[in-house]
Amino acid sequence: MKYLYIVIYILAVAAEFFLVPKFLEYSWPEKCIKSLKMKMVCAAMFIITALCCMLYAQNFGMYAILISVGLLFGALGDLLIHVPEHGVVNVLGGAAFLAGHIFYIIAFWQALKSANPDAKPVTLVTVIMPIAFVLCYFIFLTVKKVKIGALTVPVIIYALTISSMLTMAARFAFTAMSIPVFITVLLGAVLFVCSDSTIALFMFGKQFKTKPVKNFYIITYFAAQILLGTSMMFVS
């Protein structure tokens, strides 16, 4: 039975190589109901991959639960943020993604605490790194003349959250010193930050509103979710 989970996992990951390009095709130049349906199928695939990893490893611990909740919030965000021409619903989608990142932060902290009981949740690095990331990011936006306007505060909060998620993932990965953890947790977190950082450029910068930019943030997003779900096979 365990090998059946691996087979389903492989099929779900392979399916994304076909489904994500179809979603990108349907959603360009504007999102629509057809692209929404395809996006939710893509989201279902990363939920299935995570479930297979959990069942294969028989991992039902706190880390797996927290990552699973984060993935579910991601799928909810995919749904809400892609609803055509519904501003308030789209904002709720952003809030769902933010909640997902918070659950990822807690999951990585739980894993770090298990690997190093003496670890502290807040250190000088966990404070400096997110602030430095936000400062560098907004300097870049200013140089590129990307104006966020009324959403500046929410974007700052979101940027602080995703950079905190990456910082906690890095702390855990370098404590665990495990190649599977580096690939699934750290690379997954890096890809997520790359994706989320690019979305703001696409949304607010006219020069960045291109198909290659959209392809980049969508592909890195789904790759990140699959990697984080896969981490449940290696982090108990």
mmCIF file of C-alpha atoms in Angstrom:
data_model
loop_
_atom_site.group_PDB
_atom_site.id
_atom_site.type_symbol
_atom_site.label_atom_id
_atom_site.label_comp_id
_atom_site.label_asym_id
_atom_site.label_seq_id
_atom_site.Cartn_x
_atom_site.Cartn_y
_atom_site.Cartn_z
ATOM 1 C CA MET A 1 0.000 0.000 0.000
ATOM 2 C CA LYS A 2 2.874 2.372 0.798
ATOM 3 C CA TYR A 3 4.205 2.070 -2.733
ATOM 4 C CA LEU A 4 0.798 3.069 -4.097
ATOM 5 C CA TYR A 5 1.246 6.436 -2.364
ATOM 6 C CA ILE A 6 4.576 6.892 -4.145
ATOM 7 C CA VAL A 7 3.001 6.036 -7.501
ATOM 8 C CA ILE A 8 0.177 8.543 -6.940
ATOM 9 C CA TYR A 9 2.736 11.136 -5.792
ATOM 10 C CA ILE A 10 4.797 10.691 -8.963
ATOM 11 C CA LEU A 11 1.698 10.886 -11.155
ATOM 12 C CA ALA A 12 0.499 14.065 -9.409
ATOM 13 C CA VAL A 13 3.899 15.764 -9.776
ATOM 14 C CA ALA A 14 4.120 14.678 -13.420
ATOM 15 C CA ALA A 15 0.607 16.006 -14.028
ATOM 16 C CA GLU A 16 1.700 19.473 -12.903
ATOM 17 C CA PHE A 17 4.138 19.615 -15.849
ATOM 18 C CA PHE A 18 1.077 19.485 -18.112
ATOM 19 C CA LEU A 19 -1.509 21.279 -15.976
ATOM 20 C CA VAL A 20 0.494 24.387 -14.987
ATOM 21 C CA PRO A 21 1.311 25.307 -18.624
ATOM 22 C CA LYS A 22 -2.382 24.845 -19.483
ATOM 23 C CA PHE A 23 -3.326 27.168 -16.628
ATOM 24 C CA LEU A 24 -0.832 29.752 -17.890
ATOM 25 C CA GLU A 25 -2.302 29.430 -21.366
ATOM 26 C CA TYR A 26 -5.875 29.937 -20.142
ATOM 27 C CA SER A 27 -5.022 32.830 -17.821
ATOM 28 C CA TRP A 28 -3.192 34.987 -20.368
ATOM 29 C CA PRO A 29 -3.722 37.855 -20.924
ATOM 30 C CA GLU A 30 -6.530 37.954 -18.332
ATOM 31 C CA LYS A 31 -7.824 35.490 -15.757
ATOM 32 C CA CYS A 32 -11.169 33.878 -16.440
ATOM 33 C CA ILE A 33 -13.427 31.097 -15.160
ATOM 34 C CA LYS A 34 -11.634 28.558 -17.356
ATOM 35 C CA SER A 35 -8.245 29.502 -15.898
ATOM 36 C CA LEU A 36 -9.745 29.465 -12.377
ATOM 37 C CA LYS A 37 -10.896 25.872 -12.834
ATOM 38 C CA MET A 38 -7.493 24.814 -14.153
ATOM 39 C CA LYS A 39 -5.710 26.604 -11.311
ATOM 40 C CA MET A 40 -7.758 24.710 -8.751
ATOM 41 C CA VAL A 41 -6.861 21.423 -10.454
ATOM 42 C CA CYS A 42 -3.196 22.437 -10.145
ATOM 43 C CA ALA A 43 -3.748 23.251 -6.457
ATOM 44 C CA ALA A 44 -5.421 19.871 -5.958
ATOM 45 C CA MET A 45 -2.266 18.224 -7.280
ATOM 46 C CA PHE A 46 0.003 19.766 -4.623
ATOM 47 C CA ILE A 47 -2.536 18.795 -1.949
ATOM 48 C CA ILE A 48 -2.502 15.214 -3.270
ATOM 49 C CA THR A 49 1.307 15.087 -3.320
ATOM 50 C CA ALA A 50 1.444 16.284 0.287
ATOM 51 C CA LEU A 51 -1.180 13.760 1.392
ATOM 52 C CA CYS A 52 0.731 10.934 -0.292
ATOM 53 C CA CYS A 53 3.948 11.967 1.479
ATOM 54 C CA MET A 54 2.153 12.111 4.821
ATOM 55 C CA LEU A 55 0.603 8.672 4.359
ATOM 56 C CA TYR A 56 3.771 7.095 2.974
ATOM 57 C CA ALA A 57 5.854 8.325 5.903
ATOM 58 C CA GLN A 58 2.996 7.801 8.387
ATOM 59 C CA ASN A 59 3.800 11.301 9.515
ATOM 60 C CA PHE A 60 0.880 12.742 11.471
ATOM 61 C CA GLY A 61 2.925 14.933 13.808
ATOM 62 C CA MET A 62 2.633 18.654 14.425
ATOM 63 C CA TYR A 63 4.981 19.562 11.566
ATOM 64 C CA ALA A 64 2.879 17.622 9.047
ATOM 65 C CA ILE A 65 -0.347 19.124 10.392
ATOM 66 C CA LEU A 66 0.984 22.681 10.202
ATOM 67 C CA ILE A 67 2.355 22.232 6.681
ATOM 68 C CA SER A 68 -0.943 20.673 5.591
ATOM 69 C CA VAL A 69 -2.905 23.636 6.964
ATOM 70 C CA GLY A 70 -0.509 25.998 5.179
ATOM 71 C CA LEU A 71 -1.081 24.150 1.908
ATOM 72 C CA LEU A 72 -4.855 24.303 2.368
ATOM 73 C CA PHE A 73 -4.681 28.046 2.949
ATOM 74 C CA GLY A 74 -2.595 28.246 -0.228
ATOM 75 C CA ALA A 75 -5.293 26.414 -2.195
ATOM 76 C CA LEU A 76 -7.927 28.723 -0.688
ATOM 77 C CA GLY A 77 -5.811 31.711 -1.689
ATOM 78 C CA ASP A 78 -5.549 30.323 -5.217
ATOM 79 C CA LEU A 79 -9.330 30.234 -5.393
ATOM 80 C CA LEU A 80 -10.068 33.648 -3.889
ATOM 81 C CA ILE A 81 -7.299 35.644 -5.554
ATOM 82 C CA HIS A 82 -8.223 34.346 -9.005
ATOM 83 C CA VAL A 83 -11.937 35.175 -8.931
ATOM 84 C CA PRO A 84 -12.360 37.601 -11.874
ATOM 85 C CA GLU A 85 -13.197 41.221 -11.010
ATOM 86 C CA HIS A 86 -13.935 40.782 -7.304
ATOM 87 C CA GLY A 87 -11.585 43.119 -5.430
ATOM 88 C CA VAL A 88 -12.672 42.278 -1.870
ATOM 89 C CA VAL A 89 -12.535 38.529 -2.552
ATOM 90 C CA ASN A 90 -9.078 38.926 -4.083
ATOM 91 C CA VAL A 91 -7.881 40.716 -0.920
ATOM 92 C CA LEU A 92 -9.172 37.785 1.143
ATOM 93 C CA GLY A 93 -7.102 35.558 -1.124
ATOM 94 C CA GLY A 94 -4.003 37.511 -0.181
ATOM 95 C CA ALA A 95 -4.951 37.119 3.486
ATOM 96 C CA ALA A 96 -5.245 33.351 2.978
ATOM 97 C CA PHE A 97 -1.725 33.207 1.536
ATOM 98 C CA LEU A 98 -0.475 35.283 4.473
ATOM 99 C CA ALA A 99 -2.085 32.826 6.907
ATOM 100 C CA GLY A 100 -0.454 29.945 5.051
ATOM 101 C CA HIS A 101 2.981 31.511 5.480
ATOM 102 C CA ILE A 102 2.360 31.961 9.194
ATOM 103 C CA PHE A 103 1.601 28.252 9.513
ATOM 104 C CA TYR A 104 4.805 27.489 7.590
ATOM 105 C CA ILE A 105 6.789 29.671 9.998
ATOM 106 C CA ILE A 106 5.337 27.805 12.983
ATOM 107 C CA ALA A 107 6.022 24.462 11.291
ATOM 108 C CA PHE A 108 9.675 25.326 10.646
ATOM 109 C CA TRP A 109 10.005 26.593 14.208
ATOM 110 C CA GLN A 110 8.593 23.324 15.565
ATOM 111 C CA ALA A 111 11.069 21.382 13.429
ATOM 112 C CA LEU A 112 13.955 23.611 14.514
ATOM 113 C CA LYS A 113 13.008 23.204 18.173
ATOM 114 C CA SER A 114 12.998 19.414 17.762
ATOM 115 C CA ALA A 115 16.419 19.494 16.098
ATOM 116 C CA ASN A 116 17.851 21.963 18.601
ATOM 117 C CA PRO A 117 15.955 22.255 21.923
ATOM 118 C CA ASP A 118 18.109 25.261 22.876
ATOM 119 C CA ALA A 119 17.012 27.285 19.848
ATOM 120 C CA LYS A 120 15.221 30.578 20.454
ATOM 121 C CA PRO A 121 12.246 31.628 18.320
ATOM 122 C CA VAL A 122 13.531 35.189 17.934
ATOM 123 C CA THR A 123 17.180 36.013 17.383
ATOM 124 C CA LEU A 124 19.078 38.971 15.970
ATOM 125 C CA VAL A 125 19.124 37.222 12.587
ATOM 126 C CA THR A 126 15.359 36.624 12.543
ATOM 127 C CA VAL A 127 14.836 40.350 13.126
ATOM 128 C CA ILE A 128 17.517 41.782 10.829
ATOM 129 C CA MET A 129 16.985 39.528 7.795
ATOM 130 C CA PRO A 130 13.278 40.320 7.172
ATOM 131 C CA ILE A 131 13.849 44.054 7.692
ATOM 132 C CA ALA A 132 16.848 43.997 5.332
ATOM 133 C CA PHE A 133 14.822 42.095 2.742
ATOM 134 C CA VAL A 134 11.956 44.591 2.860
ATOM 135 C CA LEU A 135 14.321 47.576 2.632
ATOM 136 C CA CYS A 136 16.179 46.108 -0.354
ATOM 137 C CA TYR A 137 12.924 45.146 -2.030
ATOM 138 C CA PHE A 138 11.392 48.589 -1.699
ATOM 139 C CA ILE A 139 14.618 50.245 -2.868
ATOM 140 C CA PHE A 140 14.385 48.030 -5.948
ATOM 141 C CA LEU A 141 10.731 49.016 -6.452
ATOM 142 C CA THR A 142 11.669 52.690 -6.163
ATOM 143 C CA VAL A 143 14.527 52.377 -8.650
ATOM 144 C CA LYS A 144 12.223 50.583 -11.096
ATOM 145 C CA LYS A 145 9.499 53.201 -10.457
ATOM 146 C CA VAL A 146 6.985 50.613 -9.320
ATOM 147 C CA LYS A 147 4.268 52.361 -7.307
ATOM 148 C CA ILE A 148 2.182 50.232 -4.928
ATOM 149 C CA GLY A 149 0.091 53.102 -3.599
ATOM 150 C CA ALA A 150 -2.625 52.303 -1.043
ATOM 151 C CA LEU A 151 -1.417 48.703 -0.685
ATOM 152 C CA THR A 152 2.038 49.712 0.576
ATOM 153 C CA VAL A 153 1.369 48.721 4.203
ATOM 154 C CA PRO A 154 -0.169 45.314 3.357
ATOM 155 C CA VAL A 155 2.733 44.610 0.988
ATOM 156 C CA ILE A 156 5.244 45.492 3.731
ATOM 157 C CA ILE A 157 3.475 43.139 6.158
ATOM 158 C CA TYR A 158 3.403 40.379 3.565
ATOM 159 C CA ALA A 159 7.075 40.907 2.649
ATOM 160 C CA LEU A 160 8.086 40.757 6.312
ATOM 161 C CA THR A 161 6.123 37.523 6.691
ATOM 162 C CA ILE A 162 7.562 35.705 3.670
ATOM 163 C CA SER A 163 11.096 36.783 4.534
ATOM 164 C CA SER A 164 10.534 35.569 8.113
ATOM 165 C CA MET A 165 9.329 32.264 6.681
ATOM 166 C CA LEU A 166 12.501 31.971 4.602
ATOM 167 C CA THR A 167 14.681 32.893 7.584
ATOM 168 C CA MET A 168 13.065 30.233 9.780
ATOM 169 C CA ALA A 169 13.335 27.653 6.990
ATOM 170 C CA ALA A 170 17.040 28.453 6.629
ATOM 171 C CA ARG A 171 17.615 28.192 10.377
ATOM 172 C CA PHE A 172 16.008 24.759 10.434
ATOM 173 C CA ALA A 173 17.770 23.522 7.284
ATOM 174 C CA PHE A 174 21.218 24.542 8.506
ATOM 175 C CA THR A 175 20.521 22.963 11.877
ATOM 176 C CA ALA A 176 19.292 19.692 10.365
ATOM 177 C CA MET A 177 22.136 19.604 7.780
ATOM 178 C CA SER A 178 20.176 17.130 5.672
ATOM 179 C CA ILE A 179 20.174 17.176 1.860
ATOM 180 C CA PRO A 180 16.446 16.256 1.632
ATOM 181 C CA VAL A 181 15.651 19.111 4.045
ATOM 182 C CA PHE A 182 17.758 21.555 2.048
ATOM 183 C CA ILE A 183 15.946 20.541 -1.152
ATOM 184 C CA THR A 184 12.378 20.425 0.164
ATOM 185 C CA VAL A 185 12.297 23.004 2.963
ATOM 186 C CA LEU A 186 14.941 25.576 2.071
ATOM 187 C CA LEU A 187 14.569 25.444 -1.706
ATOM 188 C CA GLY A 188 10.788 25.422 -1.303
ATOM 189 C CA ALA A 189 10.953 28.551 0.850
ATOM 190 C CA VAL A 190 13.351 30.270 -1.572
ATOM 191 C CA LEU A 191 11.065 29.540 -4.528
ATOM 192 C CA PHE A 192 8.071 30.845 -2.570
ATOM 193 C CA VAL A 193 9.838 34.136 -1.851
ATOM 194 C CA CYS A 194 10.889 34.407 -5.499
ATOM 195 C CA SER A 195 7.288 33.842 -6.571
ATOM 196 C CA ASP A 196 5.680 36.261 -4.121
ATOM 197 C CA SER A 197 8.278 38.954 -4.774
ATOM 198 C CA THR A 198 7.654 38.740 -8.511
ATOM 199 C CA ILE A 199 3.863 38.950 -8.140
ATOM 200 C CA ALA A 200 4.120 42.506 -6.779
ATOM 201 C CA LEU A 201 6.258 43.509 -9.758
ATOM 202 C CA PHE A 202 3.707 41.991 -12.129
ATOM 203 C CA MET A 203 0.748 43.618 -10.395
ATOM 204 C CA PHE A 204 2.121 47.122 -9.907
ATOM 205 C CA GLY A 205 4.866 47.580 -12.499
ATOM 206 C CA LYS A 206 3.715 48.106 -16.078
ATOM 207 C CA GLN A 207 7.132 47.133 -17.444
ATOM 208 C CA PHE A 208 6.903 43.823 -15.566
ATOM 209 C CA LYS A 209 3.386 42.909 -16.727
ATOM 210 C CA THR A 210 4.656 40.393 -19.256
ATOM 211 C CA LYS A 211 4.004 36.735 -19.939
ATOM 212 C CA PRO A 212 7.541 35.576 -18.943
ATOM 213 C CA VAL A 213 7.199 37.298 -15.555
ATOM 214 C CA LYS A 214 3.833 35.644 -14.940
ATOM 215 C CA ASN A 215 5.208 32.277 -16.034
ATOM 216 C CA PHE A 216 8.071 32.682 -13.561
ATOM 217 C CA TYR A 217 5.963 33.467 -10.488
ATOM 218 C CA ILE A 218 3.394 30.776 -11.256
ATOM 219 C CA ILE A 219 5.934 28.013 -11.917
ATOM 220 C CA THR A 220 8.005 28.870 -8.832
ATOM 221 C CA TYR A 221 4.826 28.985 -6.733
ATOM 222 C CA PHE A 222 3.602 25.510 -7.625
ATOM 223 C CA ALA A 223 7.128 24.098 -7.359
ATOM 224 C CA ALA A 224 7.419 25.613 -3.864
ATOM 225 C CA GLN A 225 4.129 24.116 -2.688
ATOM 226 C CA ILE A 226 5.073 20.664 -3.967
ATOM 227 C CA LEU A 227 8.479 20.830 -2.285
ATOM 228 C CA LEU A 228 7.045 21.944 1.054
ATOM 229 C CA GLY A 229 4.443 19.192 0.897
ATOM 230 C CA THR A 230 7.175 16.689 0.061
ATOM 231 C CA SER A 231 9.142 17.785 3.137
ATOM 232 C CA MET A 232 6.663 15.822 5.278
ATOM 233 C CA MET A 233 8.386 12.688 4.018
ATOM 234 C CA PHE A 234 11.641 13.790 5.666
ATOM 235 C CA VAL A 235 10.620 15.962 8.650
ATOM 236 C CA SER A 236 8.642 14.263 11.381
#
